[in-house]
Structures are given as structure tokens and as C-alpha cells.
Coordinates of C-alpha atoms (C1' of nucleotides) in Angstrom, one line a residue:
Chain A
M1 CA 0.0 0.0 0.0
N2 CA 1.6 3.2 -1.2
A3 CA 0.5 5.8 1.4
K4 CA 1.2 8.8 -0.7
S5 CA 3.2 11.4 1.2
S6 CA 1.8 14.1 -1.1
P7 CA -0.2 16.2 1.4
L8 CA 1.8 19.3 0.8
L9 CA -1.6 20.7 0.0
S10 CA -4.2 21.6 2.6
L11 CA -6.8 22.4 -0.1
T12 CA -9.9 23.2 2.0
P13 CA -12.2 21.8 -0.7
L14 CA -15.0 24.4 -0.5
E15 CA -18.2 23.4 1.2
K16 CA -19.6 20.0 0.1
T17 CA -21.1 19.5 -3.3
P18 CA -24.7 20.8 -3.1
D19 CA -26.1 19.4 -6.3
Q20 CA -23.6 20.2 -9.1
G21 CA -21.5 17.2 -10.3
V22 CA -18.3 16.1 -8.7
N23 CA -16.6 17.5 -11.8
L24 CA -17.5 21.1 -11.0
W25 CA -16.9 20.7 -7.4
V26 CA -13.3 19.6 -8.0
Y27 CA -12.8 22.4 -10.5
H28 CA -14.1 25.1 -8.1
S29 CA -12.1 23.7 -5.2
L30 CA -8.9 23.7 -7.2
R31 CA -9.7 27.1 -8.6
R32 CA -10.3 28.5 -5.1
A33 CA -7.1 27.0 -3.9
L34 CA -5.2 28.6 -6.9
M35 CA -6.8 31.9 -6.3
C36 CA -5.9 32.0 -2.6
G37 CA -2.3 30.9 -3.3
Q38 CA -2.6 27.6 -1.6
I39 CA -0.6 25.8 -4.2
E40 CA 3.1 26.4 -4.5
P41 CA 4.2 27.5 -8.0
G42 CA 6.5 25.0 -9.5
L43 CA 5.2 22.1 -7.4
P44 CA 4.2 19.3 -9.7
L45 CA 0.5 18.5 -9.6
T46 CA -0.4 14.9 -10.3
I47 CA -3.8 13.6 -11.1
R48 CA -3.6 10.6 -8.8
G49 CA -2.2 12.7 -6.0
L50 CA -4.9 15.3 -6.1
A51 CA -7.5 12.5 -6.5
E52 CA -6.3 11.1 -3.2
V53 CA -6.3 14.4 -1.4
L54 CA -9.9 15.2 -2.5
H55 CA -11.1 11.6 -2.2
V56 CA -12.4 11.3 -5.7
S57 CA -11.5 9.2 -8.7
P58 CA -8.8 10.5 -11.0
M59 CA -11.3 11.4 -13.7
P60 CA -12.8 14.6 -12.3
I61 CA -9.2 15.7 -11.5
R62 CA -8.1 15.1 -15.0
E63 CA -10.9 17.2 -16.4
A64 CA -10.4 20.0 -13.9
L65 CA -6.7 20.2 -14.6
H66 CA -7.3 20.3 -18.4
R67 CA -9.8 23.1 -17.9
L68 CA -7.4 25.0 -15.7
T69 CA -4.7 24.5 -18.3
C70 CA -6.7 26.1 -21.1
E71 CA -7.5 28.9 -18.7
G72 CA -3.9 29.6 -18.1
A73 CA -4.0 28.8 -14.4
V74 CA -1.6 25.9 -14.7
E75 CA 0.7 24.9 -17.5
V76 CA 2.0 21.6 -18.8
R77 CA 5.8 21.1 -18.9
D78 CA 7.2 19.1 -21.8
N79 CA 3.9 17.5 -22.4
R80 CA 3.8 15.7 -19.1
R81 CA 4.0 17.4 -15.7
V82 CA 1.4 20.1 -14.8
M83 CA 2.2 22.9 -12.4
V84 CA 1.4 26.5 -11.5
P85 CA 3.5 28.6 -13.9
Q86 CA 6.3 30.6 -12.4
M87 CA 5.8 34.3 -12.5
T88 CA 8.1 36.8 -14.0
A89 CA 8.2 40.5 -13.6
A90 CA 7.5 41.0 -17.3
R91 CA 4.6 38.6 -17.4
F92 CA 3.2 40.3 -14.2
K93 CA 3.3 43.6 -16.0
E94 CA 1.7 42.3 -19.1
L95 CA -1.1 40.7 -17.1
Y96 CA -1.9 43.9 -15.3
E97 CA -1.8 46.0 -18.5
L98 CA -4.3 43.5 -19.9
R99 CA -6.5 43.8 -16.9
I100 CA -6.6 47.5 -17.4
V101 CA -7.4 47.2 -21.1
L102 CA -10.1 44.6 -20.6
E103 CA -11.7 45.9 -17.5
T104 CA -12.0 49.5 -18.5
H105 CA -13.6 48.4 -21.7
A106 CA -15.9 46.0 -19.8
A107 CA -16.9 48.7 -17.4
E108 CA -17.7 51.2 -20.0
S109 CA -19.8 48.8 -22.0
A110 CA -21.7 47.9 -18.8
L111 CA -22.3 51.6 -17.9
P112 CA -25.5 52.1 -19.9
Y113 CA -27.1 49.1 -18.3
C114 CA -26.6 50.2 -14.7
R115 CA -29.8 50.9 -12.8
P116 CA -30.1 52.3 -9.3
E117 CA -30.8 48.9 -7.8
H118 CA -27.5 47.7 -9.3
L119 CA -25.7 50.5 -7.7
A120 CA -27.1 49.5 -4.4
E121 CA -25.9 45.9 -4.9
L122 CA -22.5 47.3 -5.8
E123 CA -22.3 49.3 -2.6
R124 CA -23.2 46.1 -0.7
L125 CA -20.4 44.2 -2.4
D126 CA -18.0 47.0 -1.7
H127 CA -18.9 46.9 1.9
L128 CA -18.2 43.1 2.0
I129 CA -14.7 43.9 0.7
D130 CA -14.1 46.3 3.6
L131 CA -15.3 43.7 6.0
A132 CA -13.0 41.1 4.6
Y133 CA -10.0 43.3 4.9
Q134 CA -10.9 44.4 8.4
N135 CA -10.7 40.7 9.3
N136 CA -7.3 40.6 7.7
D137 CA -8.6 37.9 5.4
T138 CA -6.6 38.7 2.3
G139 CA -7.9 35.7 0.3
E140 CA -11.5 36.5 1.0
G141 CA -10.9 40.2 0.3
S142 CA -9.5 39.4 -3.1
L143 CA -12.4 37.2 -3.9
A144 CA -14.9 39.8 -2.7
N145 CA -13.1 42.4 -4.8
Q146 CA -13.6 40.2 -7.8
D147 CA -17.3 39.8 -7.0
F148 CA -17.6 43.6 -7.2
H149 CA -15.9 43.9 -10.5
R150 CA -17.6 40.9 -12.0
Y151 CA -21.1 42.1 -10.9
L152 CA -20.4 45.5 -12.6
Y153 CA -19.2 44.1 -15.8
Q154 CA -22.0 41.6 -16.1
R155 CA -24.6 44.3 -16.1
N156 CA -24.1 44.3 -19.8
P157 CA -26.2 41.3 -20.8
F158 CA -24.1 40.8 -24.0
Q159 CA -20.9 40.8 -22.1
V160 CA -18.3 38.5 -23.6
A161 CA -15.2 39.8 -21.8
V162 CA -15.9 38.4 -18.4
P163 CA -14.5 34.9 -19.0
L164 CA -11.3 36.4 -20.4
I165 CA -11.0 38.7 -17.4
E166 CA -11.5 35.8 -15.0
S167 CA -8.7 34.0 -16.9
I168 CA -6.4 36.9 -16.1
W169 CA -7.5 36.9 -12.5
L170 CA -6.7 33.2 -12.3
Q171 CA -3.2 33.7 -13.6
L172 CA -2.5 36.5 -11.2
G173 CA -4.3 34.8 -8.2
P174 CA -1.5 32.6 -7.0
F175 CA 0.7 35.7 -6.4
V176 CA -1.6 38.2 -4.7
R177 CA -1.3 36.2 -1.5
F178 CA 1.9 38.0 -0.8
A179 CA 0.0 41.2 -0.5
K180 CA -0.8 40.5 3.1
N181 CA 0.2 43.8 4.4
K182 CA -2.8 45.9 5.1
L183 CA -0.6 49.0 5.5
T184 CA -1.5 50.3 2.1
Q185 CA -5.1 49.7 2.9
H186 CA -5.1 52.6 5.3
Y187 CA -3.9 55.2 3.0
R188 CA -5.5 54.1 -0.2
I189 CA -8.2 56.0 -1.9
D190 CA -11.4 54.1 -2.3
R191 CA -11.6 53.8 -6.1
H192 CA -14.8 51.8 -5.9
K193 CA -16.5 54.9 -4.4
E194 CA -15.2 56.9 -7.4
A195 CA -16.5 54.2 -9.7
L196 CA -19.9 54.3 -8.1
Q197 CA -20.1 58.0 -8.4
A198 CA -19.1 57.8 -12.1
L199 CA -21.8 55.2 -12.6
H200 CA -24.4 57.4 -10.9
Q201 CA -23.4 60.2 -13.2
Q202 CA -23.3 57.9 -16.2
N203 CA -19.8 59.3 -16.8
A204 CA -17.9 56.8 -18.9
F205 CA -14.6 58.6 -18.8
A206 CA -14.6 59.0 -15.1
L207 CA -15.6 55.3 -14.8
R208 CA -12.7 54.2 -16.9
R209 CA -10.3 56.3 -14.8
A210 CA -11.7 54.9 -11.6
I211 CA -11.3 51.3 -12.7
E212 CA -7.8 51.9 -14.1
A213 CA -6.8 53.6 -10.9
D214 CA -8.3 50.8 -8.8
I215 CA -6.2 48.2 -10.7
R216 CA -3.1 50.3 -10.6
D217 CA -3.5 50.8 -6.8
G218 CA -3.7 47.0 -6.4
L219 CA -0.6 46.6 -8.5
A220 CA 1.3 49.2 -6.6
S221 CA 0.4 47.7 -3.2
I222 CA 1.9 44.5 -4.4
Q223 CA 5.0 45.9 -6.0
A224 CA 5.6 48.0 -2.8
L225 CA 6.2 44.8 -1.0
E226 CA 9.9 44.4 -0.6
G227 CA 11.2 41.1 -1.8
I228 CA 8.2 40.4 -3.9
H229 CA 10.4 40.0 -6.9
A230 CA 12.2 37.2 -5.1
H231 CA 9.1 35.1 -5.8
F232 CA 9.5 35.8 -9.5
K233 CA 11.6 33.5 -11.6
E234 CA 14.2 35.4 -13.5
Q235 CA 13.2 35.2 -17.1
A236 CA 15.4 33.2 -19.4
L237 CA 15.8 35.5 -22.4
S238 CA 16.4 33.4 -25.5
A239 CA 16.5 36.2 -28.1
Chain B
M1 CA -25.8 -2.4 -34.6
N2 CA -27.0 1.2 -34.5
A3 CA -25.7 2.7 -37.7
K4 CA -25.8 6.3 -36.6
S5 CA -27.3 8.6 -39.2
S6 CA -25.3 11.4 -37.8
P7 CA -23.1 12.3 -40.8
L8 CA -24.4 15.8 -41.1
L9 CA -20.8 16.6 -40.6
S10 CA -18.1 16.2 -43.3
L11 CA -15.4 17.2 -40.9
T12 CA -12.2 16.9 -43.0
P13 CA -10.2 15.8 -40.0
L14 CA -7.0 17.7 -40.8
E15 CA -4.0 15.7 -42.0
K16 CA -3.3 12.5 -40.0
T17 CA -1.8 12.6 -36.6
P18 CA 1.9 13.2 -37.0
D19 CA 3.1 12.5 -33.5
Q20 CA 0.9 14.5 -31.1
G21 CA -1.6 12.4 -29.2
V22 CA -5.0 11.5 -30.4
N23 CA -6.3 14.0 -28.0
L24 CA -4.8 17.1 -29.7
W25 CA -5.5 15.8 -33.1
V26 CA -9.2 15.6 -32.3
Y27 CA -9.1 19.0 -30.7
H28 CA -7.5 20.6 -33.7
S29 CA -9.8 18.9 -36.1
L30 CA -12.9 20.1 -34.3
R31 CA -11.3 23.6 -34.0
R32 CA -10.6 23.7 -37.6
A33 CA -14.1 22.6 -38.5
L34 CA -15.6 25.3 -36.2
M35 CA -13.4 28.0 -37.6
C36 CA -14.4 27.1 -41.2
G37 CA -18.1 27.0 -40.3
Q38 CA -18.5 23.4 -41.0
I39 CA -20.7 22.8 -38.0
E40 CA -24.2 24.2 -38.0
P41 CA -24.9 26.4 -35.0
G42 CA -27.7 24.9 -32.9
L43 CA -27.0 21.4 -34.1
P44 CA -26.4 19.2 -31.1
L45 CA -22.9 17.7 -30.9
T46 CA -22.8 14.4 -29.1
I47 CA -19.7 12.7 -27.8
R48 CA -20.5 9.3 -29.3
G49 CA -21.6 10.7 -32.6
L50 CA -18.4 12.6 -33.1
A51 CA -16.4 9.6 -31.9
E52 CA -17.9 7.6 -34.7
V53 CA -17.3 10.3 -37.3
L54 CA -13.6 10.6 -36.4
H55 CA -13.1 6.9 -35.7
V56 CA -11.8 7.4 -32.2
S57 CA -13.0 6.4 -28.7
P58 CA -15.4 8.8 -27.0
M59 CA -12.7 9.9 -24.5
P60 CA -10.6 12.3 -26.8
I61 CA -13.9 13.8 -28.0
R62 CA -15.0 14.4 -24.5
E63 CA -11.9 16.3 -23.6
A64 CA -11.9 18.3 -26.8
L65 CA -15.5 19.3 -26.3
H66 CA -14.7 20.4 -22.7
R67 CA -11.8 22.4 -23.9
L68 CA -13.8 24.0 -26.6
T69 CA -16.5 24.8 -24.1
C70 CA -14.2 26.7 -21.8
E71 CA -12.8 28.6 -24.8
G72 CA -16.3 29.7 -25.7
A73 CA -16.4 27.9 -29.0
V74 CA -19.3 25.7 -27.9
E75 CA -21.8 26.0 -25.1
V76 CA -23.6 23.5 -22.9
R77 CA -27.4 23.8 -22.8
D78 CA -29.1 23.0 -19.5
N79 CA -26.1 21.1 -18.4
R80 CA -26.4 18.4 -21.0
R81 CA -26.4 19.1 -24.8
V82 CA -23.4 20.8 -26.3
M83 CA -23.7 22.9 -29.4
V84 CA -22.3 25.9 -31.3
P85 CA -23.9 28.9 -29.7
Q86 CA -26.3 30.9 -31.7
M87 CA -25.1 34.4 -32.7
T88 CA -26.9 37.6 -32.0
A89 CA -26.2 41.0 -33.5
A90 CA -25.4 42.3 -30.0
R91 CA -22.9 39.6 -29.2
F92 CA -21.4 39.9 -32.7
K93 CA -20.8 43.6 -32.0
E94 CA -19.4 43.0 -28.6
L95 CA -17.0 40.4 -29.9
Y96 CA -15.7 42.7 -32.6
E97 CA -15.2 45.6 -30.1
L98 CA -13.3 43.2 -27.9
R99 CA -11.2 42.2 -30.9
I100 CA -10.3 45.8 -31.5
V101 CA -9.4 46.4 -27.8
L102 CA -7.4 43.3 -27.4
E103 CA -5.6 43.3 -30.7
T104 CA -4.6 47.0 -30.8
H105 CA -3.1 46.5 -27.4
A106 CA -1.4 43.3 -28.4
A107 CA 0.0 44.9 -31.5
E108 CA 1.3 47.9 -29.7
S109 CA 3.0 45.8 -27.0
A110 CA 4.6 43.7 -29.8
L111 CA 5.9 46.7 -31.7
P112 CA 9.2 47.2 -29.8
Y113 CA 10.2 43.6 -30.5
C114 CA 9.7 43.7 -34.3
R115 CA 12.9 43.3 -36.2
P116 CA 13.5 43.5 -39.9
E117 CA 13.4 39.7 -40.4
H118 CA 10.0 39.7 -38.6
L119 CA 8.7 42.2 -41.1
A120 CA 9.9 40.0 -43.9
E121 CA 8.0 37.0 -42.4
L122 CA 4.9 39.2 -42.0
E123 CA 5.1 40.2 -45.7
R124 CA 5.3 36.5 -46.6
L125 CA 2.2 35.7 -44.5
D126 CA 0.3 38.7 -46.0
H127 CA 1.1 37.3 -49.4
L128 CA -0.4 33.9 -48.4
I129 CA -3.6 35.7 -47.5
D130 CA -3.8 37.2 -51.0
L131 CA -3.1 33.8 -52.5
A132 CA -5.9 32.2 -50.5
Y133 CA -8.4 34.9 -51.5
Q134 CA -7.4 34.7 -55.1
N135 CA -8.3 31.0 -54.9
N136 CA -11.7 31.9 -53.5
D137 CA -10.8 29.8 -50.5
T138 CA -12.5 31.9 -47.7
G139 CA -11.8 29.4 -45.0
E140 CA -8.1 29.2 -45.8
G141 CA -8.0 33.0 -46.2
S142 CA -9.4 33.5 -42.8
L143 CA -6.9 31.1 -41.2
A144 CA -4.0 32.8 -43.1
N145 CA -5.3 36.2 -41.8
Q146 CA -5.1 34.8 -38.3
D147 CA -1.6 33.6 -38.9
F148 CA -0.6 37.1 -39.8
H149 CA -2.1 38.7 -36.7
R150 CA -0.9 35.9 -34.4
Y151 CA 2.7 36.1 -35.7
L152 CA 2.7 39.9 -35.1
Y153 CA 1.3 39.7 -31.6
Q154 CA 3.7 36.9 -30.6
R155 CA 6.8 39.0 -31.3
N156 CA 6.3 40.1 -27.7
P157 CA 7.9 37.2 -25.8
F158 CA 5.8 38.0 -22.8
Q159 CA 2.6 38.2 -24.6
V160 CA -0.4 36.9 -22.6
A161 CA -3.2 38.2 -24.8
V162 CA -2.9 35.7 -27.6
P163 CA -4.9 32.9 -26.0
L164 CA -7.7 35.4 -25.3
I165 CA -7.6 36.7 -28.8
E166 CA -7.8 33.2 -30.2
S167 CA -10.8 32.5 -28.0
I168 CA -12.6 35.5 -29.6
W169 CA -11.6 34.3 -33.1
L170 CA -13.0 30.9 -32.2
Q171 CA -16.3 32.4 -31.2
L172 CA -16.5 34.4 -34.4
G173 CA -15.2 31.7 -36.6
P174 CA -18.4 29.8 -37.3
F175 CA -20.0 32.9 -38.8
V176 CA -17.4 34.3 -41.0
R177 CA -18.1 31.6 -43.6
F178 CA -20.9 33.7 -44.8
A179 CA -18.4 36.3 -46.0
K180 CA -17.9 34.4 -49.2
N181 CA -18.3 37.4 -51.4
K182 CA -15.0 38.6 -52.6
L183 CA -16.5 41.7 -53.9
T184 CA -15.3 43.8 -51.0
Q185 CA -11.9 42.3 -51.5
H186 CA -11.4 44.3 -54.7
Y187 CA -12.0 47.7 -53.2
R188 CA -10.6 47.3 -49.8
I189 CA -7.6 49.1 -48.7
D190 CA -4.8 46.7 -47.6
R191 CA -4.6 47.5 -43.9
H192 CA -1.8 45.0 -43.5
K193 CA 0.4 47.1 -45.7
E194 CA -0.4 50.1 -43.5
A195 CA 0.5 48.0 -40.5
L196 CA 3.8 46.9 -41.9
Q197 CA 4.7 50.5 -42.7
A198 CA 3.8 51.5 -39.2
L199 CA 6.0 48.7 -37.8
H200 CA 8.8 49.8 -40.0
Q201 CA 8.5 53.3 -38.7
Q202 CA 8.0 52.1 -35.1
N203 CA 4.9 54.2 -35.0
A204 CA 2.6 52.8 -32.3
F205 CA -0.3 55.1 -33.0
A206 CA -0.3 54.3 -36.7
L207 CA -0.1 50.6 -35.9
R208 CA -3.1 50.8 -33.7
R209 CA -5.0 52.6 -36.3
A210 CA -4.1 50.1 -39.0
I211 CA -5.1 47.1 -36.9
E212 CA -8.3 48.7 -35.8
A213 CA -9.1 49.6 -39.5
D214 CA -8.3 46.1 -40.6
I215 CA -10.7 44.6 -38.1
R216 CA -13.4 47.1 -38.9
D217 CA -13.0 46.4 -42.6
G218 CA -13.6 42.7 -41.9
L219 CA -16.6 43.5 -39.8
A220 CA -18.0 45.8 -42.5
S221 CA -17.5 43.3 -45.2
I222 CA -19.6 40.8 -43.2
Q223 CA -22.3 43.2 -42.2
A224 CA -22.5 44.4 -45.8
L225 CA -23.9 41.0 -46.7
E226 CA -27.6 41.2 -47.1
G227 CA -29.4 38.7 -45.0
I228 CA -26.5 38.1 -42.7
H229 CA -28.7 38.9 -39.8
A230 CA -31.1 36.2 -40.8
H231 CA -28.4 33.9 -39.4
F232 CA -28.5 35.6 -36.1
K233 CA -30.9 34.5 -33.5
E234 CA -33.1 37.3 -32.3
Q235 CA -32.1 38.0 -28.7
A236 CA -34.5 37.1 -26.0
L237 CA -34.3 40.1 -23.7
S238 CA -35.2 39.1 -20.2
A239 CA -34.6 42.4 -18.4
Chain C
dT1 C1' 32.8 8.0 -2.5
dA2 C1' 31.0 9.8 -6.8
dG3 C1' 29.0 8.9 -11.3
dG4 C1' 26.7 6.1 -14.9
dC5 C1' 23.4 2.5 -15.9
dA6 C1' 19.5 -0.6 -15.3
dT7 C1' 15.4 -1.6 -12.7
dT8 C1' 11.2 -0.3 -10.7
dT9 C1' 7.7 2.9 -9.7
dT10 C1' 4.7 6.5 -11.1
dC11 C1' 2.3 9.2 -14.4
dG12 C1' -0.7 10.6 -18.3
dT13 C1' -3.3 8.8 -22.0
dG14 C1' -6.8 6.4 -24.1
dA15 C1' -10.4 2.6 -23.8
dT16 C1' -14.2 0.3 -21.8
dC17 C1' -17.9 -0.2 -18.4
dA18 C1' -21.8 1.0 -15.3
dC19 C1' -25.3 4.2 -14.1
dA20 C1' -28.5 8.2 -13.7
dA21 C1' -30.7 11.6 -16.3
dT22 C1' -32.8 13.2 -20.3
dT23 C1' -35.1 12.8 -24.5
dA24 C1' -37.6 10.8 -28.3
dG25 C1' -40.8 7.5 -29.9
dA26 C1' -44.7 4.6 -28.8
dT27 C1' -48.9 3.8 -26.6
dG28 C1' -53.3 4.6 -24.7
dC29 C1' -57.0 7.6 -23.2
dG30 C1' -60.3 11.3 -24.1
Chain D
dC1 C1' -57.7 12.8 -34.2
dG2 C1' -55.0 15.3 -30.4
dC3 C1' -52.6 15.1 -26.2
dA4 C1' -50.8 13.2 -21.9
dT5 C1' -48.2 9.3 -20.2
dC6 C1' -45.1 5.6 -20.4
dT7 C1' -41.3 3.1 -22.2
dA8 C1' -37.0 2.5 -24.4
dA9 C1' -33.0 4.3 -26.5
dT10 C1' -29.4 7.7 -26.1
dT11 C1' -26.4 10.8 -23.7
dG12 C1' -23.0 12.7 -20.3
dT13 C1' -20.7 11.5 -16.1
dG14 C1' -17.7 9.1 -13.3
dA15 C1' -14.9 4.7 -12.3
dT16 C1' -11.6 1.3 -13.5
dC17 C1' -8.2 -0.9 -16.5
dA18 C1' -4.2 -1.4 -19.8
dC19 C1' -0.2 0.5 -21.8
dG20 C1' 3.8 3.3 -23.2
dA21 C1' 6.7 6.8 -21.5
dA22 C1' 9.1 9.5 -18.1
dA23 C1' 11.2 9.7 -13.3
dA24 C1' 12.9 8.1 -9.3
dT25 C1' 15.4 4.6 -7.0
dG26 C1' 18.9 1.5 -6.3
dC27 C1' 23.0 -0.9 -7.8
dC28 C1' 27.4 -1.5 -9.7
dT29 C1' 31.8 0.1 -11.1
dA30 C1' 35.8 3.2 -11.3

DNA sequence: TAGGCATTTTCGTGATCACAATTAGATGCG
DNA sequence: CGCATCTAATTGTGATCACGAAAATGCCTA
């Protein structure tokens, strides 16, 4: 009996499966773990290993890993091993620029559809963010922040950018866990309030500026962390 | 023996599998079929049916369909049936706006990495596009056009937008087949030439304008088709 | 004691099987 | 003759198995 010594992963597997298949439950569990930085980049993820950790058959794991692969959350090395990709400073910068491009566009395209009741819901979601950060729960705060942005963008019923944005979030997720210092939280301007005001005034330009500033603030609060680049793999330039 | 009457699909399954697994071969075959509009939107795709058409076991089909699902190429109706999503005018417009946002950004970020030898390759790819259209091969022309754009964007070694752009292409793919009229080809301005000139001059602004114009030209040539909207499902507004 | 090679283990892939859910066709009632 | 119901075929999901390839382990030699 090979008692796998794999449990380098705690992997709180979300609350039990309500009704959705085992497949989706495994996917969401792994996704959550990725997003909260519970999986070490570079550590090889094996199908059978994860299957044992989550107490399911290898099949749902296989499908979840494939899905996460095509979403960019994990990558396949030389056609075999799968792992969370190493981050580089250049890729980090590209991902954040893409966030700005995509999310300012998504916000502007959602602006005409925003009704007063939606603004109320956004204020509620923004309050949840504050609560999470007051509890020093960085992971939950990050997820709540995504809920705020996602709800805004999805006001546009024809929105097609959200899956792409979520893919970017997923690629950045494993590295935001280092932003545990709430120091910058004290001094930061609440860009969400600015966004809400812009929404109220139906001011597309102000909305874009608020969203961009919000994203740049998050980036700055991460880059301000000393030693953050130690977690980035030096890029092997093969020009 | 249930002789499936499914062959509503011709599905020229690409050239045989060179060395990559059956999995990837199936995926690329389906992707190619999607891109060339060989699969009727709304027609239900079944795992076992496709498995019989491609003469493989259901397993590679299952994985390919899942991957195409998370790329937005196909969608799952009420958690069971999978099919090419119906297009609406609103979604069409959103997808093209997203193309412009993503591709102008990708082009600009690739600009600093463009060397003379890359420009030569781009001219070669542009020539292939002309050849395809001269042969009235719309499908091949569309693929060649994607090769041109992809090669340009990938000059940036830290590019992260290309997978997202390919997802948009994949969602638009099944509907560009209607653009079979080469009438607009005669009068259109060659935006790729403009892009190449901008690249040569390292002019970011001109490059963005060329790429945006190129995309808008393609959109216009499709929308100019009378009756194209007959292929769009009227959107069911549930506000 | 360190390095090269062969054996063994582990892994991903692809195939087949069993089962619940859904759907399409058949049947019976009004 | 039309419609509701029931039955049977079909589908997606999840589990298990077999196989070739890649790694890890151990062994042997210099």
C-alpha cells in the first residue's frame, strides 16, 4: 500500500457538493485553492495525487486540470508534468496591463445598463470587501473584490469579456497572497467609491479612470512589498 | 448495430496525426471545423456521434469538447447538450469591439520587439492571404489572416493576450463563412500594408489605427452581406 | 565516495464499463 | 384525431483498467 506522502496541500475543498456534479466541485475547489495561493508555483500537480487528497476518482481531477490548463491557471511542462507557472516581472506587468485594457472596456460597456438597484448591490459588495480586509482575510478580500468587478461588468447582458477577465485573475491569483500587508489599505483612496459616483453620473470617462486607478492601486500595493520579486523567476531570455 | 445517421458533418479531420496524441488531433480537427463554419450552430454535438465520425474512442472527443467549451467555442445547454452557440447581433458587436481592444493592445506591445526579419515574415504571411483569397478559399484565407495577426502579436515574448484573442476568433469563426463574397476584396484598402509600414517606422499610433481599421473592414465586409442577420438568433431580452 | 546505468515505480493517456438523467418515440385515453 | 403518459433508446458522467513513457530509485563500477 503506497501511502502517498503528497499532502503538501491543505486544499480546503470548499463546502460540500450541493447538487452540481463532482466534476464542477473539484474544479471550483482547485480554482479557489489557486486563487488563494494555496498551491506552490513549480510544485508538480499529479492527477492521482490530487485525487487522493480530494477523495475522488482521477477522472474529475483530470478534467479540472485540463480546464485550468486552457484557462492559463496551470501549465504543462514538456507534455507531461502540470504545475502552476512561475511568475516573471515581465509577465506580471503584461497581465496587469491586460487587466486595465479589458476591465476599463468591460466597465464602459456595462455603464449604460446600470440601474439604481444595481448601484445598491455594488455598494453592498464594496462593503463586503471592507469587512474582509478588516478581518485581515486577504484571500476573502481578493475574492470579494472580484465579485464587485464581476457584478459590474455583467450588467451588460451581452458581455463577452468576463470569461477572459477571469482567466487573467486566475493567472494573477497565486501571487496576490503575498499582498498580506494591510498598510497600504489605510492610505489608499477608495476607487470603488469613485466608480460608483461615475456610474451614478453615467460618466464613462470617469468610470474608466476609476477602474484603471483601482487596478493600478492594487498593482502598486503588491509591488511595494519588498522582496516580492524574489518570488518571481528570473526570465530566461532566448533572443 | 445502430448505424448512426449522424453524418451531417463532413469534418475533414486535418491531415493525419503526426506524433501528437489523439487528444490534440481531435481538438485541432474540431477547432478547424468550427473555424471554417463546417458545423451548423444549434445542431447538437454528441460525444459518441463525433467519436464515430472521427473513428476514435469517446474519450478524446469528451476532452476536446470540454476544452472548446471553456474557450467559448461551444456551449452546454441546460447542463447536457453541447452545441455551437447561436449568434446575435449584439454579441457579434461585442466580440468585434473586444477584438479591437485586445488586438490593438497586443500589436502595440509587440511593436518594440519587431525586427526586420520579422517584417519579412509578415510580408510573406500577407502574401499567403492574398493567394488564398485569389483561390476563392475563404476558410483558408481567414486562417491565413489569423496567422498574420498571431505572428505579429507573438513577437512580444511576454505576450499573454494571444490565447484570449484566439478565443474570440473561435467564437466568431463559425459565422465568417458567410463572408464568401470577394466583392469587398477588390475595393478594400490593404490595412496589412499600413500595419507593416507603421511597424517599419516604429509608429505605435499608426499601428493601432491600422489594426483597428483592418478589423473594422472585416466587420463591414460581413455586415454588408444582405441577409446576414437572418443567421442571427433574435435575442430574448429578459430584463 | 561519486558517477553512470538498469530496474522499478509512477504518471498521463486512451479505452471500456456502469449508471443516472434526459429525450424521443410509442402507446393509450379522451 | 389530439394530447398526456409511459417506455425504451441515447447521452454525459464518473470509475476502472491497460499500456507506453518519463522519473525516481537502487546498484554497480571506477
